[in-house]
CSV table of C-alpha atoms in Angstrom, one decimal:
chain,number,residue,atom,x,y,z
S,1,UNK,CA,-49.7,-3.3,28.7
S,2,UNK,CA,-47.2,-3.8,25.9
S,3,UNK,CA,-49.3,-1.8,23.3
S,4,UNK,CA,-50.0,0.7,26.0
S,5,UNK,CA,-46.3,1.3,26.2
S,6,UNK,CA,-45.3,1.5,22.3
S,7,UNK,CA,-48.7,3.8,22.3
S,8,UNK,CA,-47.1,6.3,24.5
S,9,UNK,CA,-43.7,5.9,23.1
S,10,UNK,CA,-44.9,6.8,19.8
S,11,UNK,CA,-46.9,10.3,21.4
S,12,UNK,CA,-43.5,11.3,22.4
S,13,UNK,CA,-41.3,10.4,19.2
S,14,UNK,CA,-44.0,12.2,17.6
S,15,UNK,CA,-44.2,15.2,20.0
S,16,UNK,CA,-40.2,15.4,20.3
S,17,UNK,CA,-40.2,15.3,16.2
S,18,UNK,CA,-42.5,17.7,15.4
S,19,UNK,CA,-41.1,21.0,16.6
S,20,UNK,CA,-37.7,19.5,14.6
S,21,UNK,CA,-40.5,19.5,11.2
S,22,UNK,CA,-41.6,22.8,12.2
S,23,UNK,CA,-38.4,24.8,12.5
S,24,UNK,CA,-38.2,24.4,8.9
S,25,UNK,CA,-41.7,26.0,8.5
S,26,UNK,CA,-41.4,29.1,7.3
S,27,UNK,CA,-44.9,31.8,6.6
S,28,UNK,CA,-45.3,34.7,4.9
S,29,UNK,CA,-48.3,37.4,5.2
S,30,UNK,CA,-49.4,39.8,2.3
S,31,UNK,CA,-51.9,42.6,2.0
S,32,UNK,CA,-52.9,42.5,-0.9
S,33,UNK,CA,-55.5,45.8,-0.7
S,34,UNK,CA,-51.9,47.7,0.4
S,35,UNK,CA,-50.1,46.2,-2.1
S,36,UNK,CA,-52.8,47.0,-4.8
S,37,UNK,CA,-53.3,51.0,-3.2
S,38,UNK,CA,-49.6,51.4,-3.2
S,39,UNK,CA,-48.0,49.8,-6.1
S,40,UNK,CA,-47.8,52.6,-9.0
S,41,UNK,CA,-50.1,50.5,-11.8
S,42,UNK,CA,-52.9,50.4,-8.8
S,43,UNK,CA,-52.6,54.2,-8.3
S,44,UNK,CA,-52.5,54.1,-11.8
S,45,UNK,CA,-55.6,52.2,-12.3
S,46,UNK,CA,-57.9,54.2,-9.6
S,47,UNK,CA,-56.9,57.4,-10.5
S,48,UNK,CA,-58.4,56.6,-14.1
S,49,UNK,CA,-61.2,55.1,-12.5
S,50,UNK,CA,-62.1,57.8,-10.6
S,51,UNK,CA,-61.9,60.3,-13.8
S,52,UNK,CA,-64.3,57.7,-15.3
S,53,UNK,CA,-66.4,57.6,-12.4
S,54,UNK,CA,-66.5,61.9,-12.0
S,55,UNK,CA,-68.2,62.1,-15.4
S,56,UNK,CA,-70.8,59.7,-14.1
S,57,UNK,CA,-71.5,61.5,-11.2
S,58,UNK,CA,-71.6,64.9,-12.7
S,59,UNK,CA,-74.3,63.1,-15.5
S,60,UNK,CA,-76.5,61.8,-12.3
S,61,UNK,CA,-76.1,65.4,-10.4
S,62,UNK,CA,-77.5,67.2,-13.3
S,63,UNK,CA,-80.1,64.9,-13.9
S,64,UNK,CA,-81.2,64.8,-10.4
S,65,UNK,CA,-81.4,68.6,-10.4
S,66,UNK,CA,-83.8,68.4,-13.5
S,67,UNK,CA,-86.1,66.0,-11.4
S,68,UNK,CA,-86.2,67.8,-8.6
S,69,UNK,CA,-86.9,71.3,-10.5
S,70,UNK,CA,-89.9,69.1,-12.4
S,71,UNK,CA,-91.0,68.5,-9.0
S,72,UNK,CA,-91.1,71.7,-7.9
S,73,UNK,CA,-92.6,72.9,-11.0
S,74,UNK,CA,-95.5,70.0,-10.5
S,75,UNK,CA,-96.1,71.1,-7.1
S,76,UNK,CA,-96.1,74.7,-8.0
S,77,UNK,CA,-98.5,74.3,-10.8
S,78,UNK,CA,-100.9,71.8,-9.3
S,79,UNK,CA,-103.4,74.3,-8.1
S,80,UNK,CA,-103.8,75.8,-11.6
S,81,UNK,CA,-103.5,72.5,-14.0
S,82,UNK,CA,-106.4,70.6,-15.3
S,83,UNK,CA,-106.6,67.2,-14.0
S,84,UNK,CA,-105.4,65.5,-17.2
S,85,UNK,CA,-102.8,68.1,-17.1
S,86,UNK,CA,-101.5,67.2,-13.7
S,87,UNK,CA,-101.8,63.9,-14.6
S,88,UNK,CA,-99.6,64.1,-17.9
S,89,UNK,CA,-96.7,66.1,-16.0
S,90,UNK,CA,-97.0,63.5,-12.7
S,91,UNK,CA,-96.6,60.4,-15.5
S,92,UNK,CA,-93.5,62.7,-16.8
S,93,UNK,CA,-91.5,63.3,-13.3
S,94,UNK,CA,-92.6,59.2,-12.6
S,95,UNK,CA,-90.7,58.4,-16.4
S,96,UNK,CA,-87.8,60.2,-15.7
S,97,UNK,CA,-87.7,59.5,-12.2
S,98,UNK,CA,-87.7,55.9,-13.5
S,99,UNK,CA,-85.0,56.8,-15.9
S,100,UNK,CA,-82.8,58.6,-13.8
S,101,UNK,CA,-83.4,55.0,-11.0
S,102,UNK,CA,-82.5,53.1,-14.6
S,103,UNK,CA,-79.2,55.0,-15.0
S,104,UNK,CA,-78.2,55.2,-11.5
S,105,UNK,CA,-77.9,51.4,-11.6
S,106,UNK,CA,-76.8,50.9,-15.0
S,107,UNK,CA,-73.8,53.3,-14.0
S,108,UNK,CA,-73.5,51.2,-10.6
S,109,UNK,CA,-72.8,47.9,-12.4
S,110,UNK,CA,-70.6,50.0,-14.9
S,111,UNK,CA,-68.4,50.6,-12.5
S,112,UNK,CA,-68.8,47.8,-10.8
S,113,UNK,CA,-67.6,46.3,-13.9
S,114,UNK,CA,-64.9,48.9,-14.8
S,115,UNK,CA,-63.2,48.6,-11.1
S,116,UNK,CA,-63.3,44.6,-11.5
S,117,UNK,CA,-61.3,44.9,-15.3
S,118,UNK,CA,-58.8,47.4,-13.7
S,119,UNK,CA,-58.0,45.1,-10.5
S,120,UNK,CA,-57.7,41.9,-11.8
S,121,UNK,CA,-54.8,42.1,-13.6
S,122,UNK,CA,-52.9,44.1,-11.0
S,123,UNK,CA,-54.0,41.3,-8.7
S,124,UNK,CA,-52.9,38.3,-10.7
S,125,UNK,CA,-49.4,40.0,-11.0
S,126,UNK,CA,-49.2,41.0,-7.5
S,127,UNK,CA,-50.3,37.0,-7.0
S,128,UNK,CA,-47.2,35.9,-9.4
S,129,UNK,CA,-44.5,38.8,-7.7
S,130,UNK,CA,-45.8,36.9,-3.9
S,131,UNK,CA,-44.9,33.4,-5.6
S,132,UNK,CA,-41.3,34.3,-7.1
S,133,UNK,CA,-40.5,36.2,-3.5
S,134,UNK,CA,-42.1,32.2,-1.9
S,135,UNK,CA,-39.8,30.8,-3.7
S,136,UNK,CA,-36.9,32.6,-4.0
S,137,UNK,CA,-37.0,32.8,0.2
S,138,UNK,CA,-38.0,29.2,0.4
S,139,UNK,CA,-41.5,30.1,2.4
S,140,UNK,CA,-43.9,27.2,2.2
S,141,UNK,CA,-46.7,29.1,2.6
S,142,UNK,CA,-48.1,32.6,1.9
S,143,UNK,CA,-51.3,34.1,3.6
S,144,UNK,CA,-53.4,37.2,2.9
S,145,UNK,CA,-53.6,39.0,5.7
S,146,UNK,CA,-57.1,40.1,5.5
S,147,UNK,CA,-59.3,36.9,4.8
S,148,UNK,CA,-56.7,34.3,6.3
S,149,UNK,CA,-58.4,34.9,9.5
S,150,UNK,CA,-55.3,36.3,11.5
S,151,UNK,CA,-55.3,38.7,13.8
S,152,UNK,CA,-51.5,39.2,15.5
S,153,UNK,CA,-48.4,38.1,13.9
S,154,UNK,CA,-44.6,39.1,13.4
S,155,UNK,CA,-43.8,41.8,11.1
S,156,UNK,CA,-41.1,40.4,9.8
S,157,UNK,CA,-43.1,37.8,7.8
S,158,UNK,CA,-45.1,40.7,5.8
S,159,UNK,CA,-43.7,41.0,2.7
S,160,UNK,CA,-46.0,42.8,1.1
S,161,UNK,CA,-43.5,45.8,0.7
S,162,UNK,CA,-41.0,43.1,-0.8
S,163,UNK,CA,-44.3,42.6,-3.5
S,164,UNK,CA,-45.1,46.2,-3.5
S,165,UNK,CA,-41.3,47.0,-4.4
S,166,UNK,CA,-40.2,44.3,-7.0
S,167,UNK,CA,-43.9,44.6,-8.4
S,168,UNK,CA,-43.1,48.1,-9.0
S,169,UNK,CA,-39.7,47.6,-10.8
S,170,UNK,CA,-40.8,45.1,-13.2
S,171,UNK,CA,-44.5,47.3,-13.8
S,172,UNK,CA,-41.6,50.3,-14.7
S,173,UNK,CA,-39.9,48.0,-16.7
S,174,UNK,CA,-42.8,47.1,-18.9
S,175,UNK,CA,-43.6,50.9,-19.3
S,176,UNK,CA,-40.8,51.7,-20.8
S,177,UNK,CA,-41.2,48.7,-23.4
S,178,UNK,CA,-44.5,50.0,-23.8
S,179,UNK,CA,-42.9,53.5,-24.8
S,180,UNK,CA,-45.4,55.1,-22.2
């Protein structure tokens, strides 16, 4: 009975404590894909991606046009080839069909590649801006809005356009060391 008691004396201490403990608590929420769209060395950063990216698609367009004209040309002319004739332009289109498949996915990982250079040092200092503002406003703990899981909260723990504007100011600052 005695342990029964100190048991249940203990739940309440505990329960009575706790919202004490978690008035301190204090939670911050980040985008980090708004912060990367809008801060000026993301805009930066995609629109010389997508210049990059243009040039590829305009070398896959053209080369898709010659496949398909070969095509048409194969089809047109298969009625008055030889056999070994139709054969020799068939194993062309299938080579340069296989080429064109070849470049299509070499461009792919390119980019894949290219996108992945161009982000991650925008994210890392987007990561380090999110830690001074953590500290400097005494939040224990930051979340990313998109893969913490969370679906409602108060605005007034996003900070993201805190991150988005001090990012921005020290990205200019830089710049202009940079003479750019």
């Amino acid at each position: 009975m005695k342990k029964l008691k100190v048991t249940v004396i203990l739940c309440c201490v505990y329960l009575l404590a706790t919202p004490l403990w978690a008035s301190n608590f204090k939670i911050a929420i980040i985008d980090m894909q708004k912060a990367l769209n809008q801060c000026e060395a993301g805009k930066e950063a995609k629109a010389k991606l997508q210049k990059k990216f243009e040039k590829m698609k305009k070398d896959l367009e053209a080369r898709q046009k010659e496949l398909e004209k070969l095509k048409q040309e194969l089809e047109k002319q298969s009625l008055m080839l030889s056999l070994d004739a139709k054969r020799d332009k068939e194993k062309e289109y299938k080579r340069k069909l296989r080429d064109f498949q070849d470049l299509y996915q070499d461009y792919k990982q390119e980019m894949a590649r290219a996108e992945y250079e161009a982000i991650q040092p925008i994210l890392r200092d987007l990561q380090q801006v999110a830690e001074e503002i953590r500290k400097k406003e005494g939040y224990l703990i930051v979340f990313e809005k998109n893969n913490a899981g969370i679906v409602c909260y108060e605005h007034g723990i996003d900070i993201t356009d805190k991150v988005i504007e001090l990012y921005n100011a020290e990205w200019k600052k830089n710049q202009k060391k940079e003479g750019k």
